[in-house]
Amino acid sequence: MADAELQTDLPDAPADALTTEDLLDIYATMLLVRTLDERVWAMNRQGKAAIVASSQGHEAAQLASVWALRKNAPDFFCFTYYRDLAVTTALGLTAEDSLRGFLARDGEPLSGARQFPQHGAAPELKFINHSNVIGTHVPQAVGWALGAKMRGEDTVVACFFGDGTTSQGEVHEAMNFASIHKLPIVFFVENNKYAISVPMSRQMAIERYALRAEGYAMPGTTVDGTDVRASYQAASIAVQLAAIGGGPSIVEFDVERYLPHTSDDDDTVYRDPAEIEQARKRDPLEKLHALLSGTGLLSEERDAAMKKRARDEINVATDSAEAAPFPSDEDVFRHVTSET
């Protein structure tokens, strides 16, 4: 069966495509996210960060989605999941904010360092990640989209999750409801082909998750999630469709996961190292670097300066986060029990 493709009255290429400035901004953000990801992984190995879920290999899909929302939606709101470091960074969560979360230090803005890293709420930054329980945020995102439609708001909701999440029953219920009511939501599936240790072939009997879109009577497409421009175009079409009242879509990003599921996982027991080595040939950071260099937009000097800027920012953020105290036990019940 061929992939289901987005069928809309929109142009094949979004009118507002990625500019040279966009591509350079995305590259700078990707450098920052990759440097931050590598830092928190190292800090976990040092015993400083309790748990880390790496975003390495997912960055192009995540950043392209944010740029698609910014450039094609009148307004938007995101429901993220634990591997969305590039999404939260692009939306304004600083490196120090993230590091305080990974180190459980006072001043962490999402949950006051009371939750898993990257979990909590930042409505002012247009995202929420309530829970580490797989799939629970998908019906919540649909509920947000329903509320926006009932209030007559021009909000497009973006819901991010991995391929393992798609096996949860509530994901089916949420997508079915969203399609019936033509809600303004885009389901961004980051398919790295593993649900922790379970390969995709053991999760579903189809080759691509987007094929299930037909069962919900919504458009669906699968795109190379390591290619920024291809990911942006697919995401933009889906966002535009939601924005004009055309209902929900599934955009499945074919991405790679270079590190274990989390820092608590040992992927050597279920993955061949040769497979990971092959996957690294699709590194989104290297692909974007090659694109920018090959078109003359990125000189060696500019690239070196951008990489240094990312390292310097992460070093300063690390020092500040490590110097911060742990939260006081005096406010452990704040926002949990009534204070009246």
Short mmCIF file of C-alpha atoms in Angstrom, two decimals:
data_model
loop_
_atom_site.label_atom_id
_atom_site.label_comp_id
_atom_site.label_asym_id
_atom_site.label_seq_id
_atom_site.Cartn_x
_atom_site.Cartn_y
_atom_site.Cartn_z
CA MET A 1 0.00 0.00 0.00
CA ALA A 2 1.35 3.44 -0.89
CA ASP A 3 1.75 6.15 1.73
CA ALA A 4 -1.30 8.31 2.29
CA GLU A 5 -0.42 11.85 1.23
CA LEU A 6 -1.77 15.20 2.33
CA GLN A 7 -4.63 16.08 -0.02
CA THR A 8 -5.62 19.73 0.43
CA ASP A 9 -6.45 22.78 -1.61
CA LEU A 10 -3.17 24.30 -0.49
CA PRO A 11 -0.19 24.74 -2.82
CA ASP A 12 2.36 21.95 -3.03
CA ALA A 13 5.02 24.28 -1.61
CA PRO A 14 4.08 26.67 1.21
CA ALA A 15 4.01 30.27 0.06
CA ASP A 16 6.15 31.32 3.00
CA ALA A 17 9.12 28.94 2.67
CA LEU A 18 12.25 28.83 4.79
CA THR A 19 14.54 31.76 4.10
CA THR A 20 18.32 31.84 4.30
CA GLU A 21 17.98 33.53 7.69
CA ASP A 22 15.58 30.79 8.85
CA LEU A 23 18.03 28.05 7.87
CA LEU A 24 20.91 29.75 9.67
CA ASP A 25 18.73 30.32 12.77
CA ILE A 26 17.68 26.68 12.73
CA TYR A 27 21.31 25.60 12.43
CA ALA A 28 22.32 27.81 15.36
CA THR A 29 19.48 26.40 17.45
CA MET A 30 20.36 22.85 16.44
CA LEU A 31 23.97 23.42 17.49
CA LEU A 32 22.81 24.72 20.86
CA VAL A 33 20.43 21.80 21.40
CA ARG A 34 23.00 19.19 20.39
CA THR A 35 25.61 20.75 22.69
CA LEU A 36 23.09 20.88 25.55
CA ASP A 37 22.01 17.29 24.92
CA GLU A 38 25.60 16.08 24.98
CA ARG A 39 26.24 18.05 28.18
CA VAL A 40 23.30 16.64 30.15
CA TRP A 41 24.15 13.12 28.97
CA ALA A 42 27.70 13.58 30.27
CA MET A 43 26.36 14.99 33.54
CA ASN A 44 24.19 11.92 33.94
CA ARG A 45 27.27 9.74 33.60
CA GLN A 46 28.90 11.91 36.27
CA GLY A 47 25.98 11.23 38.62
CA LYS A 48 24.68 14.81 38.46
CA ALA A 49 21.58 14.41 36.27
CA ALA A 50 19.23 11.64 37.35
CA ILE A 51 17.75 10.74 33.97
CA VAL A 52 18.10 11.98 30.39
CA ALA A 53 16.15 11.16 27.22
CA SER A 54 18.30 12.27 24.30
CA SER A 55 16.89 14.19 21.35
CA GLN A 56 19.90 13.50 19.12
CA GLY A 57 18.65 12.50 15.67
CA HIS A 58 15.25 14.17 16.15
CA GLU A 59 16.32 17.81 16.00
CA ALA A 60 15.50 18.63 12.36
CA ALA A 61 11.92 17.38 12.63
CA GLN A 62 11.35 19.21 15.88
CA LEU A 63 12.79 22.53 14.76
CA ALA A 64 11.11 22.38 11.35
CA SER A 65 7.77 21.88 13.11
CA VAL A 66 8.25 24.94 15.31
CA TRP A 67 9.22 27.07 12.31
CA ALA A 68 6.19 25.76 10.40
CA LEU A 69 3.92 26.76 13.27
CA ARG A 70 5.48 30.21 13.56
CA LYS A 71 5.24 30.97 9.86
CA ASN A 72 1.90 29.35 9.00
CA ALA A 73 -0.40 29.51 12.03
CA PRO A 74 -2.13 32.66 13.32
CA ASP A 75 -1.48 31.28 16.80
CA PHE A 76 -0.41 27.90 18.14
CA PHE A 77 0.09 25.79 21.25
CA CYS A 78 2.23 22.67 21.68
CA PHE A 79 1.92 19.50 23.72
CA THR A 80 5.40 17.99 23.87
CA TYR A 81 6.91 14.78 25.14
CA TYR A 82 10.10 13.89 26.99
CA ARG A 83 12.38 13.78 23.91
CA ASP A 84 11.43 17.25 22.61
CA LEU A 85 14.43 19.26 23.81
CA ALA A 86 14.69 21.03 20.44
CA VAL A 87 11.01 22.02 20.54
CA THR A 88 11.18 23.48 24.04
CA THR A 89 14.45 25.27 23.30
CA ALA A 90 13.08 26.79 20.08
CA LEU A 91 10.00 27.95 21.98
CA GLY A 92 12.14 29.89 24.45
CA LEU A 93 13.17 27.57 27.27
CA THR A 94 16.76 28.62 27.93
CA ALA A 95 19.69 26.25 28.31
CA GLU A 96 19.91 27.19 31.98
CA ASP A 97 16.18 26.53 32.45
CA SER A 98 16.65 23.05 31.00
CA LEU A 99 19.80 22.35 33.00
CA ARG A 100 18.09 23.33 36.24
CA GLY A 101 15.43 20.77 35.35
CA PHE A 102 17.92 18.00 34.66
CA LEU A 103 19.81 18.83 37.86
CA ALA A 104 16.62 19.40 39.91
CA ARG A 105 17.70 22.88 41.00
CA ASP A 106 15.68 25.77 42.38
CA GLY A 107 14.36 28.19 39.78
CA GLU A 108 13.43 25.55 37.20
CA PRO A 109 10.39 27.18 35.54
CA LEU A 110 8.26 24.25 34.39
CA SER A 111 7.55 22.47 37.67
CA GLY A 112 9.83 24.07 40.23
CA ALA A 113 12.18 21.07 39.81
CA ARG A 114 9.45 18.77 41.14
CA GLN A 115 8.97 16.76 37.94
CA PHE A 116 10.92 14.78 35.35
CA PRO A 117 13.16 17.02 33.20
CA GLN A 118 11.24 18.89 30.47
CA HIS A 119 7.96 18.24 32.29
CA GLY A 120 5.47 20.77 33.59
CA ALA A 121 3.81 23.81 32.11
CA ALA A 122 5.02 26.92 30.30
CA PRO A 123 1.86 28.42 28.78
CA GLU A 124 3.67 31.72 28.24
CA LEU A 125 6.05 29.82 25.94
CA LYS A 126 3.16 28.01 24.23
CA PHE A 127 3.82 24.48 25.48
CA ILE A 128 2.83 21.97 28.15
CA ASN A 129 4.22 18.53 28.99
CA HIS A 130 2.11 17.26 31.85
CA SER A 131 3.15 13.68 32.28
CA ASN A 132 5.73 11.03 31.51
CA VAL A 133 2.96 8.44 31.17
CA ILE A 134 3.02 7.48 27.49
CA GLY A 135 0.17 8.87 25.40
CA THR A 136 -1.77 10.69 28.10
CA HIS A 137 -1.06 14.10 26.57
CA VAL A 138 -2.64 13.20 23.21
CA PRO A 139 -6.29 13.43 24.36
CA GLN A 140 -5.32 16.49 26.40
CA ALA A 141 -4.03 18.15 23.24
CA VAL A 142 -7.25 17.25 21.44
CA GLY A 143 -9.21 18.77 24.32
CA TRP A 144 -7.20 21.97 23.98
CA ALA A 145 -7.98 22.06 20.26
CA LEU A 146 -11.69 21.51 20.99
CA GLY A 147 -11.65 24.38 23.46
CA ALA A 148 -9.94 26.66 20.97
CA LYS A 149 -12.53 25.84 18.31
CA MET A 150 -15.45 26.36 20.71
CA ARG A 151 -14.05 29.77 21.71
CA GLY A 152 -13.53 30.77 18.09
CA GLU A 153 -9.77 31.13 18.52
CA ASP A 154 -7.32 30.89 15.62
CA THR A 155 -5.12 28.41 17.46
CA VAL A 156 -3.43 25.42 15.84
CA VAL A 157 -2.47 22.74 18.36
CA ALA A 158 0.65 20.66 17.76
CA CYS A 159 0.94 17.31 19.53
CA PHE A 160 4.35 15.60 19.50
CA PHE A 161 4.97 11.95 20.38
CA GLY A 162 6.99 8.89 19.43
CA ASP A 163 6.07 5.75 17.52
CA GLY A 164 5.65 3.76 20.73
CA THR A 165 2.93 6.13 21.87
CA THR A 166 0.84 5.26 18.82
CA SER A 167 0.19 1.81 20.29
CA GLN A 168 -1.79 3.30 23.17
CA GLY A 169 -5.57 3.05 22.93
CA GLU A 170 -6.13 6.65 23.98
CA VAL A 171 -4.20 7.82 20.91
CA HIS A 172 -6.78 6.09 18.69
CA GLU A 173 -9.60 7.65 20.72
CA ALA A 174 -8.04 11.11 20.49
CA MET A 175 -7.45 10.94 16.74
CA ASN A 176 -10.93 9.60 16.10
CA PHE A 177 -12.49 12.42 18.13
CA ALA A 178 -10.31 15.06 16.47
CA SER A 179 -11.31 13.89 13.00
CA ILE A 180 -15.03 13.67 13.75
CA HIS A 181 -15.04 17.25 15.04
CA LYS A 182 -12.51 18.58 12.48
CA LEU A 183 -10.32 20.06 15.18
CA PRO A 184 -7.34 22.33 14.46
CA ILE A 185 -4.60 19.93 15.50
CA VAL A 186 -1.54 18.34 13.90
CA PHE A 187 -0.21 15.04 15.22
CA PHE A 188 3.58 15.03 14.82
CA VAL A 189 4.84 11.44 15.14
CA GLU A 190 8.61 11.21 15.68
CA ASN A 191 9.22 7.67 14.50
CA ASN A 192 12.72 6.49 15.49
CA LYS A 193 11.64 2.89 14.94
CA TYR A 194 11.97 1.80 18.58
CA ALA A 195 9.50 1.91 21.46
CA ILE A 196 12.24 1.64 24.10
CA SER A 197 13.54 -1.80 23.01
CA VAL A 198 10.63 -2.92 20.84
CA PRO A 199 11.27 -2.42 17.11
CA MET A 200 8.56 -1.03 14.89
CA SER A 201 7.98 -4.42 13.26
CA ARG A 202 6.78 -5.71 16.64
CA GLN A 203 4.53 -2.70 17.24
CA MET A 204 2.46 -2.59 14.08
CA ALA A 205 1.83 -4.61 10.93
CA ILE A 206 2.19 -1.64 8.58
CA GLU A 207 5.37 -0.07 7.29
CA ARG A 208 4.51 3.50 8.25
CA TYR A 209 2.24 4.87 10.92
CA ALA A 210 0.84 7.58 8.63
CA LEU A 211 -1.05 4.85 6.73
CA ARG A 212 -3.46 4.76 9.67
CA ALA A 213 -4.61 8.29 8.82
CA GLU A 214 -6.97 6.83 6.24
CA GLY A 215 -8.86 5.06 9.02
CA TYR A 216 -9.55 8.42 10.65
CA ALA A 217 -10.45 10.12 7.33
CA MET A 218 -7.63 12.59 7.84
CA PRO A 219 -4.58 13.35 5.70
CA GLY A 220 -1.31 11.68 6.58
CA THR A 221 2.21 11.72 5.23
CA THR A 222 5.63 10.30 6.06
CA VAL A 223 8.67 12.49 5.52
CA ASP A 224 12.42 12.31 6.08
CA GLY A 225 12.62 13.83 9.55
CA THR A 226 16.36 14.35 9.28
CA ASP A 227 15.85 16.82 6.40
CA VAL A 228 14.87 20.28 7.65
CA ARG A 229 13.38 21.53 4.40
CA ALA A 230 11.34 18.41 3.69
CA SER A 231 10.08 18.34 7.27
CA TYR A 232 9.16 22.01 7.15
CA GLN A 233 7.17 21.62 3.96
CA ALA A 234 5.15 18.65 5.26
CA ALA A 235 4.54 20.33 8.60
CA SER A 236 3.55 23.62 6.96
CA ILE A 237 0.91 22.01 4.76
CA ALA A 238 -0.64 20.30 7.77
CA VAL A 239 -0.53 23.49 9.85
CA GLN A 240 -2.12 25.51 7.05
CA LEU A 241 -4.88 22.93 6.71
CA ALA A 242 -5.66 23.11 10.44
CA ALA A 243 -5.55 26.91 10.36
CA ILE A 244 -8.24 27.18 7.65
CA GLY A 245 -10.60 24.78 9.42
CA GLY A 246 -9.67 21.71 7.40
CA GLY A 247 -9.22 19.52 10.46
CA PRO A 248 -6.39 17.36 11.77
CA SER A 249 -3.47 15.68 10.02
CA ILE A 250 -0.76 13.16 10.83
CA VAL A 251 2.82 14.05 9.92
CA GLU A 252 5.16 11.14 10.55
CA PHE A 253 8.84 12.03 10.76
CA ASP A 254 11.25 9.24 9.89
CA VAL A 255 14.05 9.97 12.38
CA GLU A 256 16.88 8.17 14.15
CA ARG A 257 17.69 7.61 17.82
CA TYR A 258 21.44 7.53 18.34
CA LEU A 259 21.54 6.90 22.07
CA PRO A 260 19.63 4.51 24.35
CA HIS A 261 15.97 5.19 25.06
CA THR A 262 17.03 6.98 28.23
CA SER A 263 20.17 7.07 30.31
CA ASP A 264 18.70 4.15 32.30
CA ASP A 265 18.47 1.94 29.19
CA ASP A 266 21.09 -0.44 27.78
CA ASP A 267 20.45 -0.56 24.05
CA THR A 268 23.38 -2.92 23.41
CA VAL A 269 21.11 -5.82 24.30
CA TYR A 270 18.69 -5.15 21.45
CA ARG A 271 20.51 -3.02 18.82
CA ASP A 272 23.39 -3.94 16.57
CA PRO A 273 26.12 -1.25 16.75
CA ALA A 274 26.32 -1.41 12.96
CA GLU A 275 22.70 -0.26 12.79
CA ILE A 276 23.48 2.83 14.84
CA GLU A 277 26.56 3.54 12.76
CA GLN A 278 24.42 3.41 9.62
CA ALA A 279 21.81 5.65 11.22
CA ARG A 280 24.44 8.28 12.01
CA LYS A 281 24.88 8.81 8.29
CA ARG A 282 21.50 10.58 8.49
CA ASP A 283 22.57 12.96 11.27
CA PRO A 284 20.32 16.03 10.84
CA LEU A 285 23.02 18.36 12.15
CA GLU A 286 25.55 17.11 9.61
CA LYS A 287 22.97 17.23 6.80
CA LEU A 288 22.06 20.83 7.54
CA HIS A 289 25.73 21.74 7.83
CA ALA A 290 26.38 20.18 4.42
CA LEU A 291 23.44 22.07 2.90
CA LEU A 292 24.54 25.43 4.25
CA SER A 293 28.20 24.88 3.40
CA GLY A 294 27.46 23.57 -0.06
CA THR A 295 25.37 26.61 -0.96
CA GLY A 296 27.97 29.05 0.35
CA LEU A 297 25.87 30.23 3.28
CA LEU A 298 28.20 28.87 5.94
CA SER A 299 31.94 29.49 5.81
CA GLU A 300 34.35 27.57 8.02
CA GLU A 301 34.97 30.71 10.05
CA ARG A 302 31.27 31.36 10.60
CA ASP A 303 30.66 27.74 11.49
CA ALA A 304 33.48 27.76 14.04
CA ALA A 305 32.12 30.96 15.58
CA MET A 306 28.59 29.52 15.83
CA LYS A 307 29.87 26.35 17.47
CA LYS A 308 31.93 28.35 19.96
CA ARG A 309 28.89 30.49 20.78
CA ALA A 310 26.87 27.36 21.52
CA ARG A 311 29.62 25.88 23.73
CA ASP A 312 30.09 29.16 25.60
CA GLU A 313 26.35 29.47 26.26
CA ILE A 314 26.13 25.91 27.56
CA ASN A 315 29.23 26.37 29.74
CA VAL A 316 27.83 29.52 31.36
CA ALA A 317 24.43 27.87 31.83
CA THR A 318 26.05 24.78 33.36
CA ASP A 319 28.02 26.81 35.88
CA SER A 320 24.96 28.79 36.90
CA ALA A 321 22.71 25.72 37.19
CA GLU A 322 25.25 23.77 39.22
CA ALA A 323 25.67 26.72 41.60
CA ALA A 324 21.91 26.94 42.21
CA PRO A 325 20.51 25.34 45.39
CA PHE A 326 18.04 22.50 45.48
CA PRO A 327 14.41 23.58 46.07
CA SER A 328 13.39 24.26 49.63
CA ASP A 329 11.12 21.71 51.29
CA GLU A 330 8.96 24.60 52.50
CA ASP A 331 7.12 24.83 49.18
CA VAL A 332 6.92 21.14 48.31
CA PHE A 333 3.12 21.20 48.44
CA ARG A 334 2.68 24.47 46.54
CA HIS A 335 0.22 24.00 43.65
CA VAL A 336 -0.58 20.53 45.05
CA THR A 337 -2.82 21.22 48.05
CA SER A 338 -5.03 24.18 48.90
CA GLU A 339 -3.23 27.10 50.49
CA THR A 340 -6.41 28.75 51.81
#
